[in-house]
Amino acid sequence: MLMKNWMVGIGLICLLASCNDGEDRDETVLDMSYLTGKNWYYNAWLGDEDGLKSQDLLEVIRFEKGGTLKNIEFGGRREFEVGTWTSDGNRIELNYNNAEPVVWNVQRSSGDYIETIVNATGKREYTSELRYLDDLTADAFLVNDYSVDGQYKTHIGADVRGNRDLREVRMLLSDGHVCNLENYEYYWAEKENDHWGEAKKQEVRFYFRIGKDKHLKLSDSIYSDNLPMRTNDNMNIMTRMQSSTLSVTWDAYDRDDIYYRIEILPVNGKVVNPYFVSRIQSPATHRLDIKATTAGEVNRLDALKSGESYMIRLSALLYEPGIDPWNDNYGYANIQAVSYFNKKFVWE
């Protein structure tokens, strides 16, 4: 019994010593094992809501084990390998592939913050978590559709979602236009009469006010690729009702990188409260049967009234390079271009 009590006492002493070791770690001494394998956030907000050239974007970086340096394009949650890192004492050198090295002289650090002087000039504090971001994403993309006078036009569209505390969102285009985005309940998008921008490779910025006093700016890239021009007649959208099932068919593009989505909207085409939004359909798909049990992002078919007219909106979707819309958790935030096609029908 005495031996058992002695062993328990030794165990408690070891446990307390272990805990004290963690508590007594000198945070002025850099230990990269606390820093690797996690995202580090720095909100560089400078107070310029509509500026395009200020160095005020959210920075998200990761030190991988083995020396790989990654940047996270936070709007679409995409990771890019951008160079390497090395450390010596309290000094970290970030060697970017296409830019000058950046030197951090770390003053203090732990598993959730880094206080550092960057290039011997400015002091920054990085954190391993910014809770007010929530699951925020911001995507800018090309939108192709027809105006009321039948003209085929392309403009810059936006989709912002994942944060219920958003109070203000603006899209800042490279040509200087500032677009105020509108709240559509669970996402924000450009207003229907805002048709700005050009179909070219460019960087787009977003300004956010989150809650009362949190401010943030993100960037997103639009590439030069666009969908081939098509008309409603070219898509040949057909609808057929039978036994409470709506069958929608269309002529798909002859390409293996263009996906589809079907929506049922009010007859005026307003997108605020859709009756049905399908899951993403594969490039080979040219038909979708829609009924009360059809899985989708939205299914409110029980709200449709027999004999009334509604609008089918078919979206043709081209994603950014390297994106798999089915297996990428943030595929929805990495659209390159979309074309919309409409067809009225009567629910029976």
PDB file of C-alpha atoms in Angstrom, residues 7-284:
ATOM      1  CA  MET A   7       4.014   5.799  -7.040  1.00  0.00           C
ATOM      2  CA  VAL A   8       0.858   7.942  -7.157  1.00  0.00           C
ATOM      3  CA  GLY A   9       2.750  10.797  -5.528  1.00  0.00           C
ATOM      4  CA  ILE A  10       5.581  10.541  -8.033  1.00  0.00           C
ATOM      5  CA  GLY A  11       2.989  10.555 -10.859  1.00  0.00           C
ATOM      6  CA  LEU A  12       1.389  13.729  -9.539  1.00  0.00           C
ATOM      7  CA  ILE A  13       4.770  15.435  -9.231  1.00  0.00           C
ATOM      8  CA  CYS A  14       5.606  14.506 -12.843  1.00  0.00           C
ATOM      9  CA  LEU A  15       2.231  15.756 -14.055  1.00  0.00           C
ATOM     10  CA  LEU A  16       2.626  19.075 -12.261  1.00  0.00           C
ATOM     11  CA  ALA A  17       6.148  19.430 -13.603  1.00  0.00           C
ATOM     12  CA  SER A  18       4.894  18.789 -17.118  1.00  0.00           C
ATOM     13  CA  CYS A  19       2.184  21.416 -16.769  1.00  0.00           C
ATOM     14  CA  ASN A  20       4.618  23.933 -15.347  1.00  0.00           C
ATOM     15  CA  ASP A  21       7.011  23.327 -18.224  1.00  0.00           C
ATOM     16  CA  GLY A  22       4.321  24.490 -20.685  1.00  0.00           C
ATOM     17  CA  GLU A  23       3.306  27.431 -18.512  1.00  0.00           C
ATOM     18  CA  ASP A  24       6.885  28.533 -17.974  1.00  0.00           C
ATOM     19  CA  ARG A  25       7.910  28.455 -21.648  1.00  0.00           C
ATOM     20  CA  ASP A  26       9.786  31.642 -22.529  1.00  0.00           C
ATOM     21  CA  GLU A  27       7.669  33.244 -25.287  1.00  0.00           C
ATOM     22  CA  THR A  28      10.541  35.533 -26.236  1.00  0.00           C
ATOM     23  CA  VAL A  29      12.416  32.480 -27.549  1.00  0.00           C
ATOM     24  CA  LEU A  30      11.145  31.343 -30.959  1.00  0.00           C
ATOM     25  CA  ASP A  31      10.094  27.682 -31.169  1.00  0.00           C
ATOM     26  CA  MET A  32       8.868  26.864 -34.703  1.00  0.00           C
ATOM     27  CA  SER A  33       7.141  23.683 -33.513  1.00  0.00           C
ATOM     28  CA  TYR A  34       4.419  25.970 -32.098  1.00  0.00           C
ATOM     29  CA  LEU A  35       4.035  27.816 -35.419  1.00  0.00           C
ATOM     30  CA  THR A  36       4.071  25.156 -38.151  1.00  0.00           C
ATOM     31  CA  GLY A  37       1.033  23.505 -39.709  1.00  0.00           C
ATOM     32  CA  LYS A  38      -1.539  26.201 -38.936  1.00  0.00           C
ATOM     33  CA  ASN A  39      -2.916  29.331 -40.598  1.00  0.00           C
ATOM     34  CA  TRP A  40      -1.651  32.714 -39.371  1.00  0.00           C
ATOM     35  CA  TYR A  41      -3.884  35.763 -39.899  1.00  0.00           C
ATOM     36  CA  TYR A  42      -2.967  39.433 -40.103  1.00  0.00           C
ATOM     37  CA  ASN A  43      -5.703  41.989 -40.795  1.00  0.00           C
ATOM     38  CA  ALA A  44      -3.859  44.888 -42.446  1.00  0.00           C
ATOM     39  CA  TRP A  45      -6.915  47.185 -42.460  1.00  0.00           C
ATOM     40  CA  LEU A  46      -5.852  50.846 -42.873  1.00  0.00           C
ATOM     41  CA  GLY A  47      -9.222  52.616 -42.952  1.00  0.00           C
ATOM     42  CA  ASP A  48      -9.479  53.047 -46.740  1.00  0.00           C
ATOM     43  CA  GLU A  49     -12.795  51.383 -47.626  1.00  0.00           C
ATOM     44  CA  ASP A  50     -12.675  51.863 -51.406  1.00  0.00           C
ATOM     45  CA  GLY A  51      -8.918  51.877 -52.046  1.00  0.00           C
ATOM     46  CA  LEU A  52      -7.456  49.475 -54.614  1.00  0.00           C
ATOM     47  CA  LYS A  53      -3.729  50.039 -54.150  1.00  0.00           C
ATOM     48  CA  SER A  54      -3.305  50.137 -50.384  1.00  0.00           C
ATOM     49  CA  GLN A  55      -1.489  47.206 -48.756  1.00  0.00           C
ATOM     50  CA  ASP A  56      -4.497  46.561 -46.554  1.00  0.00           C
ATOM     51  CA  LEU A  57      -5.699  43.059 -47.438  1.00  0.00           C
ATOM     52  CA  LEU A  58      -6.143  40.211 -44.986  1.00  0.00           C
ATOM     53  CA  GLU A  59      -2.948  38.134 -45.066  1.00  0.00           C
ATOM     54  CA  VAL A  60      -3.129  34.420 -44.328  1.00  0.00           C
ATOM     55  CA  ILE A  61       0.069  32.345 -44.402  1.00  0.00           C
ATOM     56  CA  ARG A  62       1.171  28.902 -43.290  1.00  0.00           C
ATOM     57  CA  PHE A  63       4.588  27.546 -42.343  1.00  0.00           C
ATOM     58  CA  GLU A  64       4.553  23.892 -43.356  1.00  0.00           C
ATOM     59  CA  LYS A  65       6.884  21.380 -41.791  1.00  0.00           C
ATOM     60  CA  GLY A  66       9.838  20.869 -44.082  1.00  0.00           C
ATOM     61  CA  GLY A  67      10.135  24.534 -45.028  1.00  0.00           C
ATOM     62  CA  THR A  68       7.280  25.064 -47.516  1.00  0.00           C
ATOM     63  CA  LEU A  69       5.578  28.480 -47.331  1.00  0.00           C
ATOM     64  CA  LYS A  70       1.918  28.818 -48.352  1.00  0.00           C
ATOM     65  CA  ASN A  71      -0.453  31.717 -48.848  1.00  0.00           C
ATOM     66  CA  ILE A  72      -4.218  31.305 -48.481  1.00  0.00           C
ATOM     67  CA  GLU A  73      -6.422  33.293 -50.869  1.00  0.00           C
ATOM     68  CA  PHE A  74      -9.100  33.608 -48.244  1.00  0.00           C
ATOM     69  CA  GLY A  75     -12.009  34.656 -50.462  1.00  0.00           C
ATOM     70  CA  GLY A  76     -12.071  31.201 -52.073  1.00  0.00           C
ATOM     71  CA  ARG A  77     -10.038  29.394 -49.368  1.00  0.00           C
ATOM     72  CA  ARG A  78      -7.448  28.370 -51.961  1.00  0.00           C
ATOM     73  CA  GLU A  79      -3.931  27.401 -50.882  1.00  0.00           C
ATOM     74  CA  PHE A  80      -0.908  28.283 -52.996  1.00  0.00           C
ATOM     75  CA  GLU A  81       2.689  27.265 -52.453  1.00  0.00           C
ATOM     76  CA  VAL A  82       4.569  30.565 -52.726  1.00  0.00           C
ATOM     77  CA  GLY A  83       8.090  29.788 -51.534  1.00  0.00           C
ATOM     78  CA  THR A  84      10.059  28.506 -48.579  1.00  0.00           C
ATOM     79  CA  TRP A  85      10.884  29.560 -45.045  1.00  0.00           C
ATOM     80  CA  THR A  86      13.932  29.156 -42.802  1.00  0.00           C
ATOM     81  CA  SER A  87      14.540  30.106 -39.189  1.00  0.00           C
ATOM     82  CA  ASP A  88      17.619  30.945 -37.154  1.00  0.00           C
ATOM     83  CA  GLY A  89      17.265  32.003 -33.550  1.00  0.00           C
ATOM     84  CA  ASN A  90      14.400  34.469 -33.409  1.00  0.00           C
ATOM     85  CA  ARG A  91      14.649  35.246 -37.122  1.00  0.00           C
ATOM     86  CA  ILE A  92      12.342  33.787 -39.804  1.00  0.00           C
ATOM     87  CA  GLU A  93      13.117  34.412 -43.469  1.00  0.00           C
ATOM     88  CA  LEU A  94      10.230  34.095 -45.921  1.00  0.00           C
ATOM     89  CA  ASN A  95      11.677  33.411 -49.371  1.00  0.00           C
ATOM     90  CA  TYR A  96       8.959  34.080 -51.949  1.00  0.00           C
ATOM     91  CA  ASN A  97       9.228  32.609 -55.449  1.00  0.00           C
ATOM     92  CA  ASN A  98       8.399  35.837 -57.257  1.00  0.00           C
ATOM     93  CA  ALA A  99       9.222  38.530 -54.726  1.00  0.00           C
ATOM     94  CA  GLU A 100      11.933  39.801 -52.433  1.00  0.00           C
ATOM     95  CA  PRO A 101      12.559  37.877 -49.192  1.00  0.00           C
ATOM     96  CA  VAL A 102      10.754  39.085 -46.090  1.00  0.00           C
ATOM     97  CA  VAL A 103      12.501  38.918 -42.720  1.00  0.00           C
ATOM     98  CA  TRP A 104      10.652  38.513 -39.441  1.00  0.00           C
ATOM     99  CA  ASN A 105      12.390  39.338 -36.181  1.00  0.00           C
ATOM    100  CA  VAL A 106      10.030  37.603 -33.782  1.00  0.00           C
ATOM    101  CA  GLN A 107       9.638  39.363 -30.430  1.00  0.00           C
ATOM    102  CA  ARG A 108       7.220  36.940 -28.793  1.00  0.00           C
ATOM    103  CA  SER A 109       5.268  33.884 -29.955  1.00  0.00           C
ATOM    104  CA  SER A 110       3.145  30.978 -28.780  1.00  0.00           C
ATOM    105  CA  GLY A 111       0.699  28.532 -30.293  1.00  0.00           C
ATOM    106  CA  ASP A 112      -1.894  31.236 -30.976  1.00  0.00           C
ATOM    107  CA  TYR A 113      -0.021  34.489 -31.664  1.00  0.00           C
ATOM    108  CA  ILE A 114       3.163  35.861 -33.228  1.00  0.00           C
ATOM    109  CA  GLU A 115       4.443  39.347 -32.416  1.00  0.00           C
ATOM    110  CA  THR A 116       7.087  40.283 -34.952  1.00  0.00           C
ATOM    111  CA  ILE A 117       8.958  43.153 -36.596  1.00  0.00           C
ATOM    112  CA  VAL A 118       8.794  42.808 -40.405  1.00  0.00           C
ATOM    113  CA  ASN A 119      11.839  43.862 -42.456  1.00  0.00           C
ATOM    114  CA  ALA A 120      13.132  45.868 -39.505  1.00  0.00           C
ATOM    115  CA  THR A 121      10.364  48.446 -39.949  1.00  0.00           C
ATOM    116  CA  GLY A 122       6.768  47.690 -38.945  1.00  0.00           C
ATOM    117  CA  LYS A 123       5.482  45.685 -36.007  1.00  0.00           C
ATOM    118  CA  ARG A 124       2.712  43.153 -36.637  1.00  0.00           C
ATOM    119  CA  GLU A 125       0.765  40.663 -34.591  1.00  0.00           C
ATOM    120  CA  TYR A 126      -0.460  37.497 -36.287  1.00  0.00           C
ATOM    121  CA  THR A 127      -3.077  35.262 -34.714  1.00  0.00           C
ATOM    122  CA  SER A 128      -4.032  31.660 -35.370  1.00  0.00           C
ATOM    123  CA  GLU A 129      -7.751  32.507 -35.335  1.00  0.00           C
ATOM    124  CA  LEU A 130     -10.014  35.432 -36.246  1.00  0.00           C
ATOM    125  CA  ARG A 131     -13.411  34.361 -34.965  1.00  0.00           C
ATOM    126  CA  TYR A 132     -15.287  37.239 -36.571  1.00  0.00           C
ATOM    127  CA  LEU A 133     -14.452  35.800 -40.012  1.00  0.00           C
ATOM    128  CA  ASP A 134     -16.714  32.790 -39.364  1.00  0.00           C
ATOM    129  CA  ASP A 135     -17.000  30.869 -42.680  1.00  0.00           C
ATOM    130  CA  LEU A 136     -16.775  33.974 -44.891  1.00  0.00           C
ATOM    131  CA  THR A 137     -16.102  33.525 -48.620  1.00  0.00           C
ATOM    132  CA  ALA A 138     -16.087  36.119 -51.418  1.00  0.00           C
ATOM    133  CA  ASP A 139     -16.116  35.290 -55.127  1.00  0.00           C
ATOM    134  CA  ALA A 140     -16.065  37.555 -58.186  1.00  0.00           C
ATOM    135  CA  PHE A 141     -16.776  36.109 -61.640  1.00  0.00           C
ATOM    136  CA  LEU A 142     -17.932  36.903 -65.176  1.00  0.00           C
ATOM    137  CA  VAL A 143     -21.706  36.968 -65.770  1.00  0.00           C
ATOM    138  CA  ASN A 144     -23.129  36.543 -69.272  1.00  0.00           C
ATOM    139  CA  ASP A 145     -26.785  37.253 -69.957  1.00  0.00           C
ATOM    140  CA  TYR A 146     -29.147  39.192 -72.185  1.00  0.00           C
ATOM    141  CA  SER A 147     -30.425  42.670 -71.421  1.00  0.00           C
ATOM    142  CA  VAL A 148     -34.108  43.604 -71.749  1.00  0.00           C
ATOM    143  CA  ASP A 149     -33.413  44.842 -75.283  1.00  0.00           C
ATOM    144  CA  GLY A 150     -31.880  41.496 -76.283  1.00  0.00           C
ATOM    145  CA  GLN A 151     -28.208  42.510 -76.155  1.00  0.00           C
ATOM    146  CA  TYR A 152     -25.684  39.896 -74.992  1.00  0.00           C
ATOM    147  CA  LYS A 153     -23.581  41.460 -72.251  1.00  0.00           C
ATOM    148  CA  THR A 154     -20.890  40.448 -69.779  1.00  0.00           C
ATOM    149  CA  HIS A 155     -20.393  42.034 -66.386  1.00  0.00           C
ATOM    150  CA  ILE A 156     -18.714  41.221 -63.070  1.00  0.00           C
ATOM    151  CA  GLY A 157     -20.868  39.351 -60.573  1.00  0.00           C
ATOM    152  CA  ALA A 158     -20.271  38.544 -56.919  1.00  0.00           C
ATOM    153  CA  ASP A 159     -21.228  35.951 -54.332  1.00  0.00           C
ATOM    154  CA  VAL A 160     -20.431  36.565 -50.654  1.00  0.00           C
ATOM    155  CA  ARG A 161     -21.652  34.216 -47.922  1.00  0.00           C
ATOM    156  CA  GLY A 162     -20.783  32.378 -44.718  1.00  0.00           C
ATOM    157  CA  ASN A 163     -21.033  35.246 -42.223  1.00  0.00           C
ATOM    158  CA  ARG A 164     -24.320  36.288 -40.622  1.00  0.00           C
ATOM    159  CA  ASP A 165     -22.760  39.363 -39.007  1.00  0.00           C
ATOM    160  CA  LEU A 166     -22.038  41.158 -42.297  1.00  0.00           C
ATOM    161  CA  ARG A 167     -23.441  44.676 -42.251  1.00  0.00           C
ATOM    162  CA  GLU A 168     -21.908  46.196 -45.381  1.00  0.00           C
ATOM    163  CA  VAL A 169     -20.221  44.690 -48.456  1.00  0.00           C
ATOM    164  CA  ARG A 170     -18.714  46.434 -51.462  1.00  0.00           C
ATOM    165  CA  MET A 171     -16.961  45.077 -54.546  1.00  0.00           C
ATOM    166  CA  LEU A 172     -14.065  47.214 -55.818  1.00  0.00           C
ATOM    167  CA  LEU A 173     -13.318  46.748 -59.519  1.00  0.00           C
ATOM    168  CA  SER A 174     -10.034  47.392 -61.290  1.00  0.00           C
ATOM    169  CA  ASP A 175     -11.623  50.113 -63.464  1.00  0.00           C
ATOM    170  CA  GLY A 176     -12.469  52.138 -60.350  1.00  0.00           C
ATOM    171  CA  HIS A 177     -16.153  51.247 -60.042  1.00  0.00           C
ATOM    172  CA  VAL A 178     -17.441  50.546 -56.532  1.00  0.00           C
ATOM    173  CA  CYS A 179     -20.461  48.216 -56.383  1.00  0.00           C
ATOM    174  CA  ASN A 180     -22.604  48.079 -53.256  1.00  0.00           C
ATOM    175  CA  LEU A 181     -23.698  44.476 -52.770  1.00  0.00           C
ATOM    176  CA  GLU A 182     -27.211  43.572 -51.665  1.00  0.00           C
ATOM    177  CA  ASN A 183     -28.211  41.153 -48.908  1.00  0.00           C
ATOM    178  CA  TYR A 184     -30.266  38.210 -50.239  1.00  0.00           C
ATOM    179  CA  GLU A 185     -30.737  36.619 -46.798  1.00  0.00           C
ATOM    180  CA  TYR A 186     -28.036  33.906 -46.831  1.00  0.00           C
ATOM    181  CA  TYR A 187     -25.744  35.514 -49.396  1.00  0.00           C
ATOM    182  CA  TRP A 188     -24.779  38.921 -50.819  1.00  0.00           C
ATOM    183  CA  ALA A 189     -24.621  39.704 -54.546  1.00  0.00           C
ATOM    184  CA  GLU A 190     -24.545  42.620 -56.962  1.00  0.00           C
ATOM    185  CA  LYS A 191     -27.793  44.509 -57.419  1.00  0.00           C
ATOM    186  CA  GLU A 192     -29.743  43.522 -60.523  1.00  0.00           C
ATOM    187  CA  ASN A 193     -29.134  46.879 -62.219  1.00  0.00           C
ATOM    188  CA  ASP A 194     -25.387  46.976 -61.448  1.00  0.00           C
ATOM    189  CA  HIS A 195     -23.624  45.836 -64.621  1.00  0.00           C
ATOM    190  CA  TRP A 196     -20.015  46.868 -64.253  1.00  0.00           C
ATOM    191  CA  GLY A 197     -16.665  45.538 -65.361  1.00  0.00           C
ATOM    192  CA  GLU A 198     -14.969  43.941 -68.339  1.00  0.00           C
ATOM    193  CA  ALA A 199     -14.292  40.338 -69.400  1.00  0.00           C
ATOM    194  CA  LYS A 200     -10.545  40.320 -68.763  1.00  0.00           C
ATOM    195  CA  LYS A 201      -8.007  38.966 -66.301  1.00  0.00           C
ATOM    196  CA  GLN A 202      -8.063  41.175 -63.212  1.00  0.00           C
ATOM    197  CA  GLU A 203      -7.962  41.430 -59.444  1.00  0.00           C
ATOM    198  CA  VAL A 204     -11.151  42.368 -57.628  1.00  0.00           C
ATOM    199  CA  ARG A 205     -11.275  43.523 -54.029  1.00  0.00           C
ATOM    200  CA  PHE A 206     -14.018  43.318 -51.444  1.00  0.00           C
ATOM    201  CA  TYR A 207     -14.633  45.583 -48.461  1.00  0.00           C
ATOM    202  CA  PHE A 208     -16.575  44.226 -45.458  1.00  0.00           C
ATOM    203  CA  ARG A 209     -17.964  45.710 -42.288  1.00  0.00           C
ATOM    204  CA  ILE A 210     -18.621  42.876 -39.857  1.00  0.00           C
ATOM    205  CA  GLY A 211     -20.756  43.622 -36.825  1.00  0.00           C
ATOM    206  CA  LYS A 212     -20.398  47.122 -35.460  1.00  0.00           C
ATOM    207  CA  ASP A 213     -16.716  47.887 -35.891  1.00  0.00           C
ATOM    208  CA  LYS A 214     -14.757  45.082 -37.599  1.00  0.00           C
ATOM    209  CA  HIS A 215     -13.414  46.031 -41.030  1.00  0.00           C
ATOM    210  CA  LEU A 216     -11.745  43.775 -43.571  1.00  0.00           C
ATOM    211  CA  LYS A 217     -10.639  43.623 -47.199  1.00  0.00           C
ATOM    212  CA  LEU A 218     -10.118  40.530 -49.366  1.00  0.00           C
ATOM    213  CA  SER A 219      -9.091  40.025 -52.970  1.00  0.00           C
ATOM    214  CA  ASP A 220     -10.171  37.569 -55.651  1.00  0.00           C
ATOM    215  CA  SER A 221      -8.805  36.802 -59.115  1.00  0.00           C
ATOM    216  CA  ILE A 222     -10.800  36.709 -62.325  1.00  0.00           C
ATOM    217  CA  TYR A 223      -9.063  34.896 -65.180  1.00  0.00           C
ATOM    218  CA  SER A 224      -9.446  35.523 -68.916  1.00  0.00           C
ATOM    219  CA  ASP A 225     -11.496  32.381 -69.706  1.00  0.00           C
ATOM    220  CA  ASN A 226     -15.184  32.792 -70.485  1.00  0.00           C
ATOM    221  CA  LEU A 227     -18.060  30.630 -71.671  1.00  0.00           C
ATOM    222  CA  PRO A 228     -18.827  30.455 -75.406  1.00  0.00           C
ATOM    223  CA  MET A 229     -21.629  32.792 -76.439  1.00  0.00           C
ATOM    224  CA  ARG A 230     -25.043  31.115 -76.566  1.00  0.00           C
ATOM    225  CA  THR A 231     -28.648  32.252 -76.802  1.00  0.00           C
ATOM    226  CA  ASN A 232     -31.752  30.886 -75.113  1.00  0.00           C
ATOM    227  CA  ASP A 233     -32.671  29.298 -78.444  1.00  0.00           C
ATOM    228  CA  ASN A 234     -29.239  27.604 -78.620  1.00  0.00           C
ATOM    229  CA  MET A 235     -29.831  25.998 -75.201  1.00  0.00           C
ATOM    230  CA  ASN A 236     -33.217  24.651 -76.349  1.00  0.00           C
ATOM    231  CA  ILE A 237     -34.662  24.421 -72.814  1.00  0.00           C
ATOM    232  CA  MET A 238     -37.780  22.242 -72.721  1.00  0.00           C
ATOM    233  CA  THR A 239     -40.128  21.458 -69.822  1.00  0.00           C
ATOM    234  CA  ARG A 240     -42.676  18.673 -69.340  1.00  0.00           C
ATOM    235  CA  MET A 241     -44.978  18.022 -66.378  1.00  0.00           C
ATOM    236  CA  GLN A 242     -46.144  14.513 -65.531  1.00  0.00           C
ATOM    237  CA  SER A 243     -47.369  13.086 -62.214  1.00  0.00           C
ATOM    238  CA  SER A 244     -46.099  16.090 -60.165  1.00  0.00           C
ATOM    239  CA  THR A 245     -42.656  15.741 -61.725  1.00  0.00           C
ATOM    240  CA  LEU A 246     -41.142  18.515 -63.817  1.00  0.00           C
ATOM    241  CA  SER A 247     -38.668  17.274 -66.429  1.00  0.00           C
ATOM    242  CA  VAL A 248     -36.232  19.896 -67.715  1.00  0.00           C
ATOM    243  CA  THR A 249     -34.024  19.175 -70.738  1.00  0.00           C
ATOM    244  CA  TRP A 250     -31.439  21.294 -72.539  1.00  0.00           C
ATOM    245  CA  ASP A 251     -28.708  21.085 -75.172  1.00  0.00           C
ATOM    246  CA  ALA A 252     -25.447  20.887 -73.227  1.00  0.00           C
ATOM    247  CA  TYR A 253     -22.194  22.483 -74.342  1.00  0.00           C
ATOM    248  CA  ASP A 254     -19.791  20.117 -76.074  1.00  0.00           C
ATOM    249  CA  ARG A 255     -17.194  20.591 -73.319  1.00  0.00           C
ATOM    250  CA  ASP A 256     -16.177  18.579 -70.263  1.00  0.00           C
ATOM    251  CA  ASP A 257     -15.532  21.580 -67.994  1.00  0.00           C
ATOM    252  CA  ILE A 258     -18.943  23.285 -68.044  1.00  0.00           C
ATOM    253  CA  TYR A 259     -21.383  22.325 -65.280  1.00  0.00           C
ATOM    254  CA  TYR A 260     -25.072  23.153 -64.771  1.00  0.00           C
ATOM    255  CA  ARG A 261     -27.546  24.253 -62.130  1.00  0.00           C
ATOM    256  CA  ILE A 262     -31.353  24.472 -62.384  1.00  0.00           C
ATOM    257  CA  GLU A 263     -33.483  26.923 -60.395  1.00  0.00           C
ATOM    258  CA  ILE A 264     -37.224  27.485 -60.225  1.00  0.00           C
ATOM    259  CA  LEU A 265     -37.990  31.173 -59.652  1.00  0.00           C
ATOM    260  CA  PRO A 266     -41.061  33.418 -59.636  1.00  0.00           C
ATOM    261  CA  VAL A 267     -42.165  34.288 -63.141  1.00  0.00           C
ATOM    262  CA  ASN A 268     -40.488  37.710 -62.827  1.00  0.00           C
ATOM    263  CA  GLY A 269     -37.103  35.970 -62.373  1.00  0.00           C
ATOM    264  CA  LYS A 270     -36.414  37.386 -58.894  1.00  0.00           C
ATOM    265  CA  VAL A 271     -33.766  35.273 -57.153  1.00  0.00           C
ATOM    266  CA  VAL A 272     -34.358  36.333 -53.544  1.00  0.00           C
ATOM    267  CA  ASN A 273     -36.536  33.374 -52.544  1.00  0.00           C
ATOM    268  CA  PRO A 274     -36.245  30.499 -55.071  1.00  0.00           C
ATOM    269  CA  TYR A 275     -38.596  27.530 -55.032  1.00  0.00           C
ATOM    270  CA  PHE A 276     -35.903  25.094 -56.108  1.00  0.00           C
ATOM    271  CA  VAL A 277     -32.110  25.164 -56.523  1.00  0.00           C
ATOM    272  CA  SER A 278     -30.478  21.976 -57.773  1.00  0.00           C
ATOM    273  CA  ARG A 279     -27.144  20.554 -56.867  1.00  0.00           C
ATOM    274  CA  ILE A 280     -24.378  21.023 -59.439  1.00  0.00           C
ATOM    275  CA  GLN A 281     -24.964  18.812 -62.483  1.00  0.00           C
ATOM    276  CA  SER A 282     -22.125  17.170 -64.431  1.00  0.00           C
ATOM    277  CA  PRO A 283     -20.974  18.370 -67.888  1.00  0.00           C
ATOM    278  CA  ALA A 284     -22.653  15.407 -69.579  1.00  0.00           C
TER     279      ALA A 284
END
